[in-house]
Amino acid sequence: TVMREISVTSPRLEVLAGTDALLDRVENGEIGLDAALDELRTLVASRGRPLRSERIALLVAVVGWVLFLGGTGVLTVLIALAATVLTFPVERLVGAVGLPRLATVFSIAVIVAAIPNLVSAAGVGVSVGPAVVAALYNHLPGRAFVSSVIDGLANQPLSSIARGVEALLTAGFLALGMLVGNTVGAGLGLSYDPERVATPVPVSVLGAVIGVVGIGVAWGTPRRSVLPIVAIAGGSWLIVALADFDPSEPNWLAYGIASALVGVAGVGVAVLQQSSPSMYIGVAILPLVPGFALYTSMLAFAQGETADATDALADAGIISLASAIGVALGLSIGRNAVTVGRRVLQTKS
């Protein structure tokens, strides 16, 4: 029996890729368990990317997400970057104290939501929504969400439930942090339209690509896997961008189809590169995560607009459900296609 245990800390996708390759060698009888354990210890103990490189990559991702969300002006980009930089020492401090990771998520969400509100209250022209959500995109629970779906399809219900709960808790604490941060703006008398402005398709696709590249590099994606992830993310978001003419009314069918594409393509590329589908899907799915809808909901709650908040939260739920179904369907189709293809090849040989 081979069991894989993954600690939920700073993502290191190169370790995930190496672990999956090692498991394949064990299952194929190419290496014994003792030797495999030694290699696994060496892999886990290996140093990841330098912290400075990781943070620079995250800042590049923030710039991409600002473009993706329709943020206008250099000031919006600078404020989003400043809010992100301020979260680095806080994240380190909370971790050093030994508090749960969810406390870190909550603290980050409060800072990221409060900074743009304070700057806007000072009379600086900044697009508050894109600045807040762009800085939070790096913390959205896309990986846990995808892992939950993959484990469920692999007949691993306990792991699937655990990761699903992790995704829900992370999203919940992000929402609470945004609510507290947005309350700062509401307390200062700020009132602005929470609706997302339509972003030109080329700009939104470019922003999604930059955001995915930044996060992929920060999370330790192997170099050979970056380009396929970019292609999957860009292609899937293009489907939504072309179909979603009214950003205030998300097209759940487009999100479902795009997520299915992510699932199928993730399995296909994983087979070609002999790696884990979750490494590709967990990053490529990020443009489809309803971060702005979640932000809009918390903003409406902070301003006392309960009806609008409920509608926005319902939009986020519908998009998440459509994406989950789409990813599950895509994974199922991709895996069945691979199985059938291998059987055909074995029959011919």
PDB file of N, CA and C in Angstrom, residues 184-258:
ATOM      1  N   VAL A 184     -13.625  49.081   6.875  1.00  0.00           N
ATOM      2  CA  VAL A 184     -12.821  50.295   7.046  1.00  0.00           C
ATOM      3  C   VAL A 184     -13.277  51.364   6.061  1.00  0.00           C
ATOM      4  N   GLY A 185     -13.442  50.940   4.800  1.00  0.00           N
ATOM      5  CA  GLY A 185     -13.901  51.882   3.788  1.00  0.00           C
ATOM      6  C   GLY A 185     -15.302  52.381   4.062  1.00  0.00           C
ATOM      7  N   ALA A 186     -16.182  51.468   4.469  1.00  0.00           N
ATOM      8  CA  ALA A 186     -17.562  51.874   4.764  1.00  0.00           C
ATOM      9  C   ALA A 186     -17.601  52.837   5.947  1.00  0.00           C
ATOM     10  N   GLY A 187     -16.737  52.585   6.942  1.00  0.00           N
ATOM     11  CA  GLY A 187     -16.694  53.472   8.108  1.00  0.00           C
ATOM     12  C   GLY A 187     -16.188  54.859   7.772  1.00  0.00           C
ATOM     13  N   LEU A 188     -15.356  54.938   6.720  1.00  0.00           N
ATOM     14  CA  LEU A 188     -14.842  56.235   6.291  1.00  0.00           C
ATOM     15  C   LEU A 188     -15.787  56.938   5.324  1.00  0.00           C
ATOM     16  N   GLY A 189     -16.942  56.317   5.091  1.00  0.00           N
ATOM     17  CA  GLY A 189     -17.944  56.949   4.240  1.00  0.00           C
ATOM     18  C   GLY A 189     -17.755  56.711   2.760  1.00  0.00           C
ATOM     19  N   LEU A 190     -16.903  55.757   2.398  1.00  0.00           N
ATOM     20  CA  LEU A 190     -16.681  55.489   0.983  1.00  0.00           C
ATOM     21  C   LEU A 190     -17.868  54.741   0.405  1.00  0.00           C
ATOM     22  N   SER A 191     -18.247  55.117  -0.759  1.00  0.00           N
ATOM     23  CA  SER A 191     -19.335  54.438  -1.463  1.00  0.00           C
ATOM     24  C   SER A 191     -18.989  54.419  -2.940  1.00  0.00           C
ATOM     25  N   TYR A 192     -18.873  53.236  -3.484  1.00  0.00           N
ATOM     26  CA  TYR A 192     -18.506  53.141  -4.893  1.00  0.00           C
ATOM     27  C   TYR A 192     -19.221  51.939  -5.503  1.00  0.00           C
ATOM     28  N   ASP A 193     -19.290  51.923  -6.820  1.00  0.00           N
ATOM     29  CA  ASP A 193     -20.014  50.873  -7.536  1.00  0.00           C
ATOM     30  C   ASP A 193     -19.207  49.586  -7.487  1.00  0.00           C
ATOM     31  N   PRO A 194     -19.746  48.512  -6.919  1.00  0.00           N
ATOM     32  CA  PRO A 194     -18.991  47.276  -6.822  1.00  0.00           C
ATOM     33  C   PRO A 194     -19.001  46.448  -8.103  1.00  0.00           C
ATOM     34  N   GLU A 195     -19.723  46.875  -9.113  1.00  0.00           N
ATOM     35  CA  GLU A 195     -19.821  46.079 -10.327  1.00  0.00           C
ATOM     36  C   GLU A 195     -18.480  46.036 -11.052  1.00  0.00           C
ATOM     37  N   ARG A 196     -18.185  44.888 -11.609  1.00  0.00           N
ATOM     38  CA  ARG A 196     -16.946  44.717 -12.351  1.00  0.00           C
ATOM     39  C   ARG A 196     -17.095  45.299 -13.751  1.00  0.00           C
ATOM     40  N   VAL A 197     -16.131  46.145 -14.131  1.00  0.00           N
ATOM     41  CA  VAL A 197     -16.152  46.756 -15.456  1.00  0.00           C
ATOM     42  C   VAL A 197     -15.672  45.742 -16.479  1.00  0.00           C
ATOM     43  N   ALA A 198     -16.340  45.724 -17.640  1.00  0.00           N
ATOM     44  CA  ALA A 198     -15.950  44.793 -18.698  1.00  0.00           C
ATOM     45  C   ALA A 198     -14.529  45.100 -19.163  1.00  0.00           C
ATOM     46  N   THR A 199     -13.677  44.095 -19.168  1.00  0.00           N
ATOM     47  CA  THR A 199     -12.299  44.243 -19.605  1.00  0.00           C
ATOM     48  C   THR A 199     -12.178  43.759 -21.043  1.00  0.00           C
ATOM     49  N   PRO A 200     -11.479  44.490 -21.922  1.00  0.00           N
ATOM     50  CA  PRO A 200     -11.269  44.004 -23.291  1.00  0.00           C
ATOM     51  C   PRO A 200     -10.681  42.595 -23.278  1.00  0.00           C
ATOM     52  N   VAL A 201     -11.171  41.755 -24.179  1.00  0.00           N
ATOM     53  CA  VAL A 201     -10.758  40.351 -24.183  1.00  0.00           C
ATOM     54  C   VAL A 201      -9.237  40.194 -24.253  1.00  0.00           C
ATOM     55  N   PRO A 202      -8.543  40.869 -25.167  1.00  0.00           N
ATOM     56  CA  PRO A 202      -7.080  40.689 -25.221  1.00  0.00           C
ATOM     57  C   PRO A 202      -6.392  41.055 -23.904  1.00  0.00           C
ATOM     58  N   VAL A 203      -6.888  42.119 -23.251  1.00  0.00           N
ATOM     59  CA  VAL A 203      -6.273  42.555 -21.996  1.00  0.00           C
ATOM     60  C   VAL A 203      -6.524  41.529 -20.891  1.00  0.00           C
ATOM     61  N   SER A 204      -7.754  41.015 -20.824  1.00  0.00           N
ATOM     62  CA  SER A 204      -8.070  40.045 -19.774  1.00  0.00           C
ATOM     63  C   SER A 204      -7.295  38.750 -19.970  1.00  0.00           C
ATOM     64  N   VAL A 205      -7.146  38.307 -21.217  1.00  0.00           N
ATOM     65  CA  VAL A 205      -6.377  37.084 -21.487  1.00  0.00           C
ATOM     66  C   VAL A 205      -4.909  37.305 -21.142  1.00  0.00           C
ATOM     67  N   LEU A 206      -4.367  38.465 -21.530  1.00  0.00           N
ATOM     68  CA  LEU A 206      -2.979  38.777 -21.196  1.00  0.00           C
ATOM     69  C   LEU A 206      -2.784  38.815 -19.683  1.00  0.00           C
ATOM     70  N   GLY A 207      -3.718  39.444 -18.971  1.00  0.00           N
ATOM     71  CA  GLY A 207      -3.625  39.493 -17.519  1.00  0.00           C
ATOM     72  C   GLY A 207      -3.674  38.116 -16.895  1.00  0.00           C
ATOM     73  N   ALA A 208      -4.565  37.253 -17.408  1.00  0.00           N
ATOM     74  CA  ALA A 208      -4.660  35.884 -16.883  1.00  0.00           C
ATOM     75  C   ALA A 208      -3.359  35.128 -17.104  1.00  0.00           C
ATOM     76  N   VAL A 209      -2.762  35.304 -18.273  1.00  0.00           N
ATOM     77  CA  VAL A 209      -1.502  34.618 -18.587  1.00  0.00           C
ATOM     78  C   VAL A 209      -0.388  35.080 -17.655  1.00  0.00           C
ATOM     79  N   ILE A 210      -0.276  36.403 -17.463  1.00  0.00           N
ATOM     80  CA  ILE A 210       0.766  36.935 -16.568  1.00  0.00           C
ATOM     81  C   ILE A 210       0.536  36.443 -15.134  1.00  0.00           C
ATOM     82  N   GLY A 211      -0.719  36.473 -14.696  1.00  0.00           N
ATOM     83  CA  GLY A 211      -1.024  36.008 -13.346  1.00  0.00           C
ATOM     84  C   GLY A 211      -0.686  34.547 -13.141  1.00  0.00           C
ATOM     85  N   VAL A 212      -1.020  33.722 -14.111  1.00  0.00           N
ATOM     86  CA  VAL A 212      -0.757  32.280 -14.004  1.00  0.00           C
ATOM     87  C   VAL A 212       0.742  32.001 -14.046  1.00  0.00           C
ATOM     88  N   VAL A 213       1.475  32.712 -14.908  1.00  0.00           N
ATOM     89  CA  VAL A 213       2.929  32.524 -14.968  1.00  0.00           C
ATOM     90  C   VAL A 213       3.567  32.888 -13.635  1.00  0.00           C
ATOM     91  N   GLY A 214       3.163  34.031 -13.065  1.00  0.00           N
ATOM     92  CA  GLY A 214       3.731  34.463 -11.794  1.00  0.00           C
ATOM     93  C   GLY A 214       3.477  33.469 -10.677  1.00  0.00           C
ATOM     94  N   ILE A 215       2.239  33.012 -10.555  1.00  0.00           N
ATOM     95  CA  ILE A 215       1.912  32.056  -9.493  1.00  0.00           C
ATOM     96  C   ILE A 215       2.578  30.707  -9.749  1.00  0.00           C
ATOM     97  N   GLY A 216       2.593  30.281 -11.017  1.00  0.00           N
ATOM     98  CA  GLY A 216       3.240  29.010 -11.339  1.00  0.00           C
ATOM     99  C   GLY A 216       4.707  29.012 -10.963  1.00  0.00           C
ATOM    100  N   VAL A 217       5.409  30.087 -11.283  1.00  0.00           N
ATOM    101  CA  VAL A 217       6.831  30.187 -10.942  1.00  0.00           C
ATOM    102  C   VAL A 217       7.010  30.252  -9.425  1.00  0.00           C
ATOM    103  N   ALA A 218       6.180  31.033  -8.752  1.00  0.00           N
ATOM    104  CA  ALA A 218       6.277  31.160  -7.295  1.00  0.00           C
ATOM    105  C   ALA A 218       6.024  29.831  -6.605  1.00  0.00           C
ATOM    106  N   TRP A 219       5.151  29.020  -7.155  1.00  0.00           N
ATOM    107  CA  TRP A 219       4.819  27.729  -6.552  1.00  0.00           C
ATOM    108  C   TRP A 219       5.767  26.609  -6.961  1.00  0.00           C
ATOM    109  N   GLY A 220       6.784  26.946  -7.747  1.00  0.00           N
ATOM    110  CA  GLY A 220       7.789  25.931  -8.074  1.00  0.00           C
ATOM    111  C   GLY A 220       7.429  25.031  -9.228  1.00  0.00           C
ATOM    112  N   THR A 221       6.628  25.495 -10.164  1.00  0.00           N
ATOM    113  CA  THR A 221       6.288  24.685 -11.332  1.00  0.00           C
ATOM    114  C   THR A 221       7.542  24.400 -12.149  1.00  0.00           C
ATOM    115  N   PRO A 222       7.790  23.143 -12.512  1.00  0.00           N
ATOM    116  CA  PRO A 222       8.933  22.839 -13.383  1.00  0.00           C
ATOM    117  C   PRO A 222       8.849  23.624 -14.686  1.00  0.00           C
ATOM    118  N   ARG A 223       9.995  24.021 -15.214  1.00  0.00           N
ATOM    119  CA  ARG A 223      10.023  24.892 -16.387  1.00  0.00           C
ATOM    120  C   ARG A 223       9.272  24.312 -17.574  1.00  0.00           C
ATOM    121  N   ARG A 224       9.406  23.025 -17.785  1.00  0.00           N
ATOM    122  CA  ARG A 224       8.763  22.422 -18.953  1.00  0.00           C
ATOM    123  C   ARG A 224       7.245  22.445 -18.854  1.00  0.00           C
ATOM    124  N   SER A 225       6.717  22.671 -17.645  1.00  0.00           N
ATOM    125  CA  SER A 225       5.271  22.641 -17.443  1.00  0.00           C
ATOM    126  C   SER A 225       4.638  24.025 -17.499  1.00  0.00           C
ATOM    127  N   VAL A 226       5.453  25.086 -17.481  1.00  0.00           N
ATOM    128  CA  VAL A 226       4.902  26.439 -17.437  1.00  0.00           C
ATOM    129  C   VAL A 226       4.119  26.756 -18.705  1.00  0.00           C
ATOM    130  N   LEU A 227       4.693  26.474 -19.871  1.00  0.00           N
ATOM    131  CA  LEU A 227       4.035  26.809 -21.134  1.00  0.00           C
ATOM    132  C   LEU A 227       2.706  26.073 -21.303  1.00  0.00           C
ATOM    133  N   PRO A 228       2.630  24.752 -21.030  1.00  0.00           N
ATOM    134  CA  PRO A 228       1.319  24.084 -21.119  1.00  0.00           C
ATOM    135  C   PRO A 228       0.284  24.679 -20.176  1.00  0.00           C
ATOM    136  N   ILE A 229       0.698  25.042 -18.966  1.00  0.00           N
ATOM    137  CA  ILE A 229      -0.235  25.648 -18.011  1.00  0.00           C
ATOM    138  C   ILE A 229      -0.755  26.972 -18.547  1.00  0.00           C
ATOM    139  N   VAL A 230       0.140  27.775 -19.120  1.00  0.00           N
ATOM    140  CA  VAL A 230      -0.255  29.068 -19.688  1.00  0.00           C
ATOM    141  C   VAL A 230      -1.256  28.861 -20.823  1.00  0.00           C
ATOM    142  N   ALA A 231      -0.982  27.879 -21.684  1.00  0.00           N
ATOM    143  CA  ALA A 231      -1.878  27.611 -22.812  1.00  0.00           C
ATOM    144  C   ALA A 231      -3.260  27.164 -22.321  1.00  0.00           C
ATOM    145  N   ILE A 232      -3.289  26.304 -21.317  1.00  0.00           N
ATOM    146  CA  ILE A 232      -4.562  25.820 -20.779  1.00  0.00           C
ATOM    147  C   ILE A 232      -5.339  26.962 -20.133  1.00  0.00           C
ATOM    148  N   ALA A 233      -4.657  27.754 -19.307  1.00  0.00           N
ATOM    149  CA  ALA A 233      -5.319  28.858 -18.617  1.00  0.00           C
ATOM    150  C   ALA A 233      -5.818  29.907 -19.606  1.00  0.00           C
ATOM    151  N   GLY A 234      -4.979  30.279 -20.561  1.00  0.00           N
ATOM    152  CA  GLY A 234      -5.377  31.280 -21.537  1.00  0.00           C
ATOM    153  C   GLY A 234      -6.532  30.828 -22.406  1.00  0.00           C
ATOM    154  N   GLY A 235      -6.473  29.566 -22.861  1.00  0.00           N
ATOM    155  CA  GLY A 235      -7.557  29.036 -23.698  1.00  0.00           C
ATOM    156  C   GLY A 235      -8.872  28.922 -22.961  1.00  0.00           C
ATOM    157  N   SER A 236      -8.825  28.471 -21.706  1.00  0.00           N
ATOM    158  CA  SER A 236     -10.057  28.318 -20.931  1.00  0.00           C
ATOM    159  C   SER A 236     -10.689  29.676 -20.628  1.00  0.00           C
ATOM    160  N   TRP A 237      -9.847  30.656 -20.264  1.00  0.00           N
ATOM    161  CA  TRP A 237     -10.411  31.974 -19.975  1.00  0.00           C
ATOM    162  C   TRP A 237     -10.950  32.636 -21.234  1.00  0.00           C
ATOM    163  N   LEU A 238     -10.348  32.372 -22.389  1.00  0.00           N
ATOM    164  CA  LEU A 238     -10.828  32.943 -23.648  1.00  0.00           C
ATOM    165  C   LEU A 238     -12.269  32.504 -23.917  1.00  0.00           C
ATOM    166  N   ILE A 239     -12.583  31.261 -23.555  1.00  0.00           N
ATOM    167  CA  ILE A 239     -13.957  30.762 -23.725  1.00  0.00           C
ATOM    168  C   ILE A 239     -14.925  31.605 -22.903  1.00  0.00           C
ATOM    169  N   VAL A 240     -14.569  31.851 -21.645  1.00  0.00           N
ATOM    170  CA  VAL A 240     -15.434  32.646 -20.764  1.00  0.00           C
ATOM    171  C   VAL A 240     -15.510  34.090 -21.239  1.00  0.00           C
ATOM    172  N   ALA A 241     -14.362  34.658 -21.625  1.00  0.00           N
ATOM    173  CA  ALA A 241     -14.325  36.066 -22.028  1.00  0.00           C
ATOM    174  C   ALA A 241     -15.170  36.317 -23.273  1.00  0.00           C
ATOM    175  N   LEU A 242     -15.157  35.381 -24.197  1.00  0.00           N
ATOM    176  CA  LEU A 242     -15.931  35.550 -25.428  1.00  0.00           C
ATOM    177  C   LEU A 242     -17.425  35.325 -25.198  1.00  0.00           C
ATOM    178  N   ALA A 243     -17.753  34.502 -24.205  1.00  0.00           N
ATOM    179  CA  ALA A 243     -19.171  34.187 -23.962  1.00  0.00           C
ATOM    180  C   ALA A 243     -19.805  35.093 -22.923  1.00  0.00           C
ATOM    181  N   ASP A 244     -18.984  35.681 -22.052  1.00  0.00           N
ATOM    182  CA  ASP A 244     -19.497  36.445 -20.910  1.00  0.00           C
ATOM    183  C   ASP A 244     -19.539  37.934 -21.255  1.00  0.00           C
ATOM    184  N   PHE A 245     -20.543  38.341 -22.013  1.00  0.00           N
ATOM    185  CA  PHE A 245     -20.612  39.732 -22.460  1.00  0.00           C
ATOM    186  C   PHE A 245     -20.979  40.693 -21.336  1.00  0.00           C
ATOM    187  N   ASP A 246     -21.746  40.213 -20.364  1.00  0.00           N
ATOM    188  CA  ASP A 246     -22.162  41.069 -19.253  1.00  0.00           C
ATOM    189  C   ASP A 246     -21.487  40.566 -17.980  1.00  0.00           C
ATOM    190  N   PRO A 247     -20.404  41.213 -17.516  1.00  0.00           N
ATOM    191  CA  PRO A 247     -19.681  40.717 -16.346  1.00  0.00           C
ATOM    192  C   PRO A 247     -20.509  40.701 -15.078  1.00  0.00           C
ATOM    193  N   SER A 248     -21.629  41.435 -15.039  1.00  0.00           N
ATOM    194  CA  SER A 248     -22.465  41.445 -13.837  1.00  0.00           C
ATOM    195  C   SER A 248     -23.370  40.218 -13.771  1.00  0.00           C
ATOM    196  N   GLU A 249     -23.500  39.481 -14.887  1.00  0.00           N
ATOM    197  CA  GLU A 249     -24.304  38.262 -14.927  1.00  0.00           C
ATOM    198  C   GLU A 249     -23.433  37.127 -15.455  1.00  0.00           C
ATOM    199  N   PRO A 250     -22.656  36.461 -14.607  1.00  0.00           N
ATOM    200  CA  PRO A 250     -21.728  35.432 -15.055  1.00  0.00           C
ATOM    201  C   PRO A 250     -22.434  34.293 -15.803  1.00  0.00           C
ATOM    202  N   ASN A 251     -21.814  33.848 -16.871  1.00  0.00           N
ATOM    203  CA  ASN A 251     -22.341  32.762 -17.694  1.00  0.00           C
ATOM    204  C   ASN A 251     -21.830  31.447 -17.117  1.00  0.00           C
ATOM    205  N   TRP A 252     -22.652  30.780 -16.329  1.00  0.00           N
ATOM    206  CA  TRP A 252     -22.201  29.558 -15.661  1.00  0.00           C
ATOM    207  C   TRP A 252     -21.882  28.445 -16.647  1.00  0.00           C
ATOM    208  N   LEU A 253     -22.573  28.414 -17.787  1.00  0.00           N
ATOM    209  CA  LEU A 253     -22.299  27.376 -18.776  1.00  0.00           C
ATOM    210  C   LEU A 253     -20.897  27.551 -19.363  1.00  0.00           C
ATOM    211  N   ALA A 254     -20.518  28.801 -19.639  1.00  0.00           N
ATOM    212  CA  ALA A 254     -19.177  29.065 -20.164  1.00  0.00           C
ATOM    213  C   ALA A 254     -18.115  28.648 -19.147  1.00  0.00           C
ATOM    214  N   TYR A 255     -18.358  28.917 -17.866  1.00  0.00           N
ATOM    215  CA  TYR A 255     -17.408  28.506 -16.832  1.00  0.00           C
ATOM    216  C   TYR A 255     -17.307  26.982 -16.764  1.00  0.00           C
ATOM    217  N   GLY A 256     -18.442  26.301 -16.908  1.00  0.00           N
ATOM    218  CA  GLY A 256     -18.426  24.844 -16.876  1.00  0.00           C
ATOM    219  C   GLY A 256     -17.652  24.260 -18.048  1.00  0.00           C
ATOM    220  N   ILE A 257     -17.880  24.797 -19.247  1.00  0.00           N
ATOM    221  CA  ILE A 257     -17.173  24.305 -20.440  1.00  0.00           C
ATOM    222  C   ILE A 257     -15.678  24.589 -20.323  1.00  0.00           C
ATOM    223  N   ALA A 258     -15.340  25.802 -19.884  1.00  0.00           N
ATOM    224  CA  ALA A 258     -13.927  26.156 -19.734  1.00  0.00           C
ATOM    225  C   ALA A 258     -13.238  25.263 -18.701  1.00  0.00           C
TER     226      ALA A 258
END
